[in-house]
Coordinates of C-alpha atoms in Angstrom, one line a residue:
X57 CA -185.6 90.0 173.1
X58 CA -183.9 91.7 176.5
X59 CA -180.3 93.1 175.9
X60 CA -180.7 91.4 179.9
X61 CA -181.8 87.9 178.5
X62 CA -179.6 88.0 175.9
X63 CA -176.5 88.9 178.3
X64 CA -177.3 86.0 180.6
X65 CA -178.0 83.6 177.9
X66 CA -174.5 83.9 176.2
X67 CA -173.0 84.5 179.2
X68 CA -174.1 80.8 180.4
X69 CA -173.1 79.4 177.3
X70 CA -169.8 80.7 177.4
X71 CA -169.1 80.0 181.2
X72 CA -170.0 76.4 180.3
X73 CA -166.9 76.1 177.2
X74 CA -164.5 77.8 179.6
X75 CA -165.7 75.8 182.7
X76 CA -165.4 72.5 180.4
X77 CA -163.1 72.6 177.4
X78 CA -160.9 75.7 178.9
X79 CA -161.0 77.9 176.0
X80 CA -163.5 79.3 173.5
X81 CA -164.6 82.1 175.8
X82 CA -163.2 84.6 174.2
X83 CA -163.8 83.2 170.7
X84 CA -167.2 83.3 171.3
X85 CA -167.6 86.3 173.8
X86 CA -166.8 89.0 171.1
X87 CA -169.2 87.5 168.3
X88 CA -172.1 87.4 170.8
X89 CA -171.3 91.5 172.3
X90 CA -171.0 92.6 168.9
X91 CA -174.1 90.5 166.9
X92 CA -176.4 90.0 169.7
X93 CA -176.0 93.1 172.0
X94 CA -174.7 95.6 169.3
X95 CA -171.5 96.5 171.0
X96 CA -169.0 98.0 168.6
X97 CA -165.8 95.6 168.1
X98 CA -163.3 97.9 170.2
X99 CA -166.0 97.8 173.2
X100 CA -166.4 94.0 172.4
X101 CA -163.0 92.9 172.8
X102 CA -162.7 95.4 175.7
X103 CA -165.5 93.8 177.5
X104 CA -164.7 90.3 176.4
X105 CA -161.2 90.2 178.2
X106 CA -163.0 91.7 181.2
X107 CA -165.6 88.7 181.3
X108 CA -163.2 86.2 180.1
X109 CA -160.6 87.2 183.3
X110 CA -163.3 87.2 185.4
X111 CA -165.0 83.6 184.7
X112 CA -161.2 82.2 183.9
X113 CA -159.9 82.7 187.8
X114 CA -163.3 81.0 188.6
X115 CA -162.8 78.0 186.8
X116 CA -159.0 77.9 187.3
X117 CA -159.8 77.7 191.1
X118 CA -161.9 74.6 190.8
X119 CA -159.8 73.1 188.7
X120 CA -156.8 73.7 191.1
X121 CA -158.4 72.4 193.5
X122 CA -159.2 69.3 191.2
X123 CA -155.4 69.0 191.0
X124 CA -155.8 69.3 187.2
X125 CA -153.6 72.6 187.1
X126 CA -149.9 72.0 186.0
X127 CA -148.3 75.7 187.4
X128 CA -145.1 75.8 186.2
X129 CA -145.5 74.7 182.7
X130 CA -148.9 77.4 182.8
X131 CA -146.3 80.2 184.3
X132 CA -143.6 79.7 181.7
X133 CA -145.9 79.1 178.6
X134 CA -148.0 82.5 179.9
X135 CA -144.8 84.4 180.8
X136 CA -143.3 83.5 177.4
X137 CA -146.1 84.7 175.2
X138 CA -146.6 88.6 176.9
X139 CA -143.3 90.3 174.8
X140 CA -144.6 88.4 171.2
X141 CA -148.6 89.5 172.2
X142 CA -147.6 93.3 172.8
X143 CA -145.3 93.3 169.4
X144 CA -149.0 91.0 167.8
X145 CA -150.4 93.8 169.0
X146 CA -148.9 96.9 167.7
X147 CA -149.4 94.6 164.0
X148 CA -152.9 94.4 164.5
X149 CA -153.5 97.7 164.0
X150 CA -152.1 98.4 160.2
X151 CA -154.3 95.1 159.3
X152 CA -157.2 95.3 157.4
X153 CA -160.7 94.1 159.5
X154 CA -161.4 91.2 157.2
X155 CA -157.8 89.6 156.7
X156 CA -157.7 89.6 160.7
X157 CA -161.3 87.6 160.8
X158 CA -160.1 85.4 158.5
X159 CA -156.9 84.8 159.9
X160 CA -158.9 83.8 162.6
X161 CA -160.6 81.5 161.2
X162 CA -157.9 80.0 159.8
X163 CA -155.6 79.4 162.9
X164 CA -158.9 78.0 164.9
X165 CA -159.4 75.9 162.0
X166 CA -155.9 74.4 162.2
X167 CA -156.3 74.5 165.3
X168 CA -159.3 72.2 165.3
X169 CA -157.9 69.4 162.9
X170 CA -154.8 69.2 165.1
X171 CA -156.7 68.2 168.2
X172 CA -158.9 65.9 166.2
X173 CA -155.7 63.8 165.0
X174 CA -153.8 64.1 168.5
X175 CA -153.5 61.0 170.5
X176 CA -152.0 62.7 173.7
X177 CA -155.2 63.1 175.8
X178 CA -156.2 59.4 174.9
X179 CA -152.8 58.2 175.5
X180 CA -152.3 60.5 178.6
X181 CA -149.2 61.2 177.8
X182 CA -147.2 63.7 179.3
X183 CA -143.8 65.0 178.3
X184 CA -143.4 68.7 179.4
X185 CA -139.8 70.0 178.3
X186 CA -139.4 73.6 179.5
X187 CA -137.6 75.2 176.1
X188 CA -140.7 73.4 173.9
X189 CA -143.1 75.2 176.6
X190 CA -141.5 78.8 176.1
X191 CA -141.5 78.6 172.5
X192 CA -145.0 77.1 172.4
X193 CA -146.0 80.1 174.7
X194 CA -144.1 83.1 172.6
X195 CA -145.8 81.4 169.3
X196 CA -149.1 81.6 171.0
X197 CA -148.9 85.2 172.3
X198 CA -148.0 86.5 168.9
X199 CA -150.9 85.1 167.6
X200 CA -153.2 86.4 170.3
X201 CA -151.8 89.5 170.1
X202 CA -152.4 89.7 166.3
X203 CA -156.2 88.2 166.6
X204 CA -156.9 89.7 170.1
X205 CA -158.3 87.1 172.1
X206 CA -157.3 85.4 175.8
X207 CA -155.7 81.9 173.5
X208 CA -157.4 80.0 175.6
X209 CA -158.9 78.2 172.2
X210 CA -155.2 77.4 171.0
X211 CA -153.8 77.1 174.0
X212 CA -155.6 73.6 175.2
X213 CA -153.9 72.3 171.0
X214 CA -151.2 73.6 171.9
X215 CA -150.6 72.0 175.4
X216 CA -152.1 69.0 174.6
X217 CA -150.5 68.1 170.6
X218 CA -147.0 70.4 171.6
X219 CA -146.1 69.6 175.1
X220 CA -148.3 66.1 175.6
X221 CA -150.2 67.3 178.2
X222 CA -153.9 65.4 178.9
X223 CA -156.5 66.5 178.3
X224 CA -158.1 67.1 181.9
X225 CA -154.5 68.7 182.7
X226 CA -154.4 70.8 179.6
X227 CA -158.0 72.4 180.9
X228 CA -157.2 73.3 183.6
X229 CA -153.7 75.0 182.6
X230 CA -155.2 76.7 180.0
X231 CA -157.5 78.8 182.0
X232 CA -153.9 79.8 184.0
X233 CA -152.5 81.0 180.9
X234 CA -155.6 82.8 179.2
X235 CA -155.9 84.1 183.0
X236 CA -152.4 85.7 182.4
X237 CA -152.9 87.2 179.0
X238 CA -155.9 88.4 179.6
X239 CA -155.1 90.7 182.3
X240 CA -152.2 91.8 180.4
X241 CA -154.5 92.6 177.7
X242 CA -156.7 94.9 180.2
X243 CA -153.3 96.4 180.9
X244 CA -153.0 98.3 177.9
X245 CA -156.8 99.0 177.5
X246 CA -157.5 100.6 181.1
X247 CA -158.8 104.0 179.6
X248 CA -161.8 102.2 178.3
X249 CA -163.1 99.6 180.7
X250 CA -165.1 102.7 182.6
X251 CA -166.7 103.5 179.5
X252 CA -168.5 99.7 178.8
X253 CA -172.3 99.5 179.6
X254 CA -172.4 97.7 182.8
X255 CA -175.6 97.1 183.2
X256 CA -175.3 93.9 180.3
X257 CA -171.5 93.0 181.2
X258 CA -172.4 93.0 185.2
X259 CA -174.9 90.0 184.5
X260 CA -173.0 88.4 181.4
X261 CA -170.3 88.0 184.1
X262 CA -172.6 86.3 186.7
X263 CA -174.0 84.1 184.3
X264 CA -170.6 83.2 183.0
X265 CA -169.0 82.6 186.2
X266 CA -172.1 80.0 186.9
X267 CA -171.8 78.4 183.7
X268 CA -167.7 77.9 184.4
X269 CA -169.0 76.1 187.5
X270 CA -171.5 73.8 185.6
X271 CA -168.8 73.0 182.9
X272 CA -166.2 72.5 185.6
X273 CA -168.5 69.3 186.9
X274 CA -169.2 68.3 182.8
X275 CA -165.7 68.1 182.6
X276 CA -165.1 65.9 185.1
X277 CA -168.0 63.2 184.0
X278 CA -166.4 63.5 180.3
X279 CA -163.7 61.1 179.3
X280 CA -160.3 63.4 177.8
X281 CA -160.8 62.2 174.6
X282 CA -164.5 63.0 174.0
X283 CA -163.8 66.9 175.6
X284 CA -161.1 66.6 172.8
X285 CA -163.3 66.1 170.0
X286 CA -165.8 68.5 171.3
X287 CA -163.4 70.8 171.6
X288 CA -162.4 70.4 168.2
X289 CA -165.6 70.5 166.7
X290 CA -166.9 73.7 168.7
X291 CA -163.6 75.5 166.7
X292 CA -164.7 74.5 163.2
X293 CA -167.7 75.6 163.7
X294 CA -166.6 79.4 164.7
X295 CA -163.9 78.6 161.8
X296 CA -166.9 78.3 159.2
X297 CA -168.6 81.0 160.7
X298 CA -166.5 83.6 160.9
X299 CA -164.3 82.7 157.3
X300 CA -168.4 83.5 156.2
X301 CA -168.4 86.7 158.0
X302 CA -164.9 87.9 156.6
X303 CA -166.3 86.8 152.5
X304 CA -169.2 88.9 153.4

C-alpha cells in the first residue's frame, strides 16, 4: 500500500476527530507517522504538531464562526499551560521511552472514565471561574509537555469535568488551546521541520484539513452527550493500545 494512500487515509481520519470531538489528533497522528509510514518518533512528533496546527486553525475557524468558541477562558487556560509545558519538556528527555508511553496511556485512560461519569455536557452547565481555568491550563501543559502532544485529548475532560463547559463549547475551545500549544511546540523544534518528507505530510495535511471540515458538520448533528461518550471511548481505545505497545 502507497506511503500516498496511507498519508491521506490517516490524515482523513484524524481531520474527522479534530473537526468533531476537538482532540485526538495528535494522539493518533504520531502512532499512524511512526507505524504506518515508518517515520522515526522525533520526525513523528515533529510532523504531528505541524499537521495538528495546521487542521486545528481550520476547524477552530468553523467553529468560531458557529459561535461555539469561548476566547477568553481558551486564552487563559492556553497562556497558563506554555511555562509548565517547556519545564514538561526539559523532563521528558531523562525519561525512559516506555514509562512515557505508558504514562500516556494512563492519563488518556483517566482521562476517558472522567468524561464518561461527567454530567456537564448533558446538563450544559457552565461555570467558568478564571483562577480554576489557569490552574486547569498549567496542569495540562505540564502534562503535554512531559507526553508531547497538542492536549487537545485532555483538554475537551478538562474543560468540560473542570470548568463546566458543554460539550459543543468545550470543542470548539479546545482546538484554541491545542492551536496555542502547538505552535509553541514548533517553537522549539524549528531546526527540524525542513528536514520532514513533504511529499506524505503535504497531502496528510490536505486530507486532514478536509476531514476537520466533515467532522465540524458531524459535530453539529450529534447531541453533546453522545460526542462525549465517543470521545471517551475513542481514548480508551488508544489507552489499551498503547499500554500494549509500552509491555511489548
Amino acid at each position: 500500500m502507497s506511503a500516498l494512500f496511507l498519508a491521506l487515509a490517516a490524515g482523513a481520519v484524524i481531520g474527522l476527530a479534530l473537526g468533531a470531538l476537538g482532540g485526538g489528533g495528535s494522539v493518533l497522528a504520531v502512532p499512524a507517522l511512526i507505524y504506518l509510514l515508518g517515520f522515526s518518533p522525533v520526525g513523528a512528533t515533529t510532523a504531528s504538531l505541524v499537521i495538528v496546527t495546521v487542521t486545528s486553525v481550520t476547524a477552530l475557524v468553523a467553529h468560531a464562526r458557529d459561535g461555539h468558541v469561548r476566547w477568553r477562558t481558551g486564552l487563559l487556560f492556553a497562556a497558563a499551560g506554555v511555562g509548565p509545558a517547556m519545564l514538561g519538556g526539559a523532563l521528558a528527555a531523562r525519561v525512559p521511552q516506555a514509562a512515557l508511553t505508558a504514562a500516556f496511556a494512563l492519563v488518556a485512560g483517566a482521562a476517558a472514565v472522567r468524561m464518561l461519569r461527567s454530567r456537564a455536557a448533558a446538563e450544559g452547565v457552565v461555570t467558568v471561574r478564571p483562577g480554576r481555568a489557569a490552574a486547569a491550563g498549567a496542569g495540562l501543559g505540564a502534562v503535554t509537555g512531559v507526553l508531547g502532544v497538542g492536549g487537545g485529548f485532555l483538554a475537551v475532560p478538562a474543560l468540560v469535568g473542570v470548568l463546566g463547559m458543554r460539550m459543543r463549547d468545550a470543542v470548539g475551545t479546545s482546538l484554541l488551546v491545542i492551536t496555542v500549544n502547538s505552535i509553541a511546540a514548533l517553537a522549539t523544534r524549528a531546526g527540524t521541520v525542513e528536514a520532514l518528507d513533504w511529499a506524505v505530510v503535504g497531502p496528510f495535511i490536505g486530507a486532514a484539513i478536509l476531514g476537520a471540515w466533515d467532522g465540524r458538520r458531524l459535530a453539529v448533528k450529534v447531541s453533546g452527550p453522545s460526542l462525549q461518550r465517543i470521545f471517551a471511548l475513542v481514548l480508551l481505545a488508544v489507552a489499551a493500545f498503547m499500554l500494549i505497545d509500552a509491555a511489548v
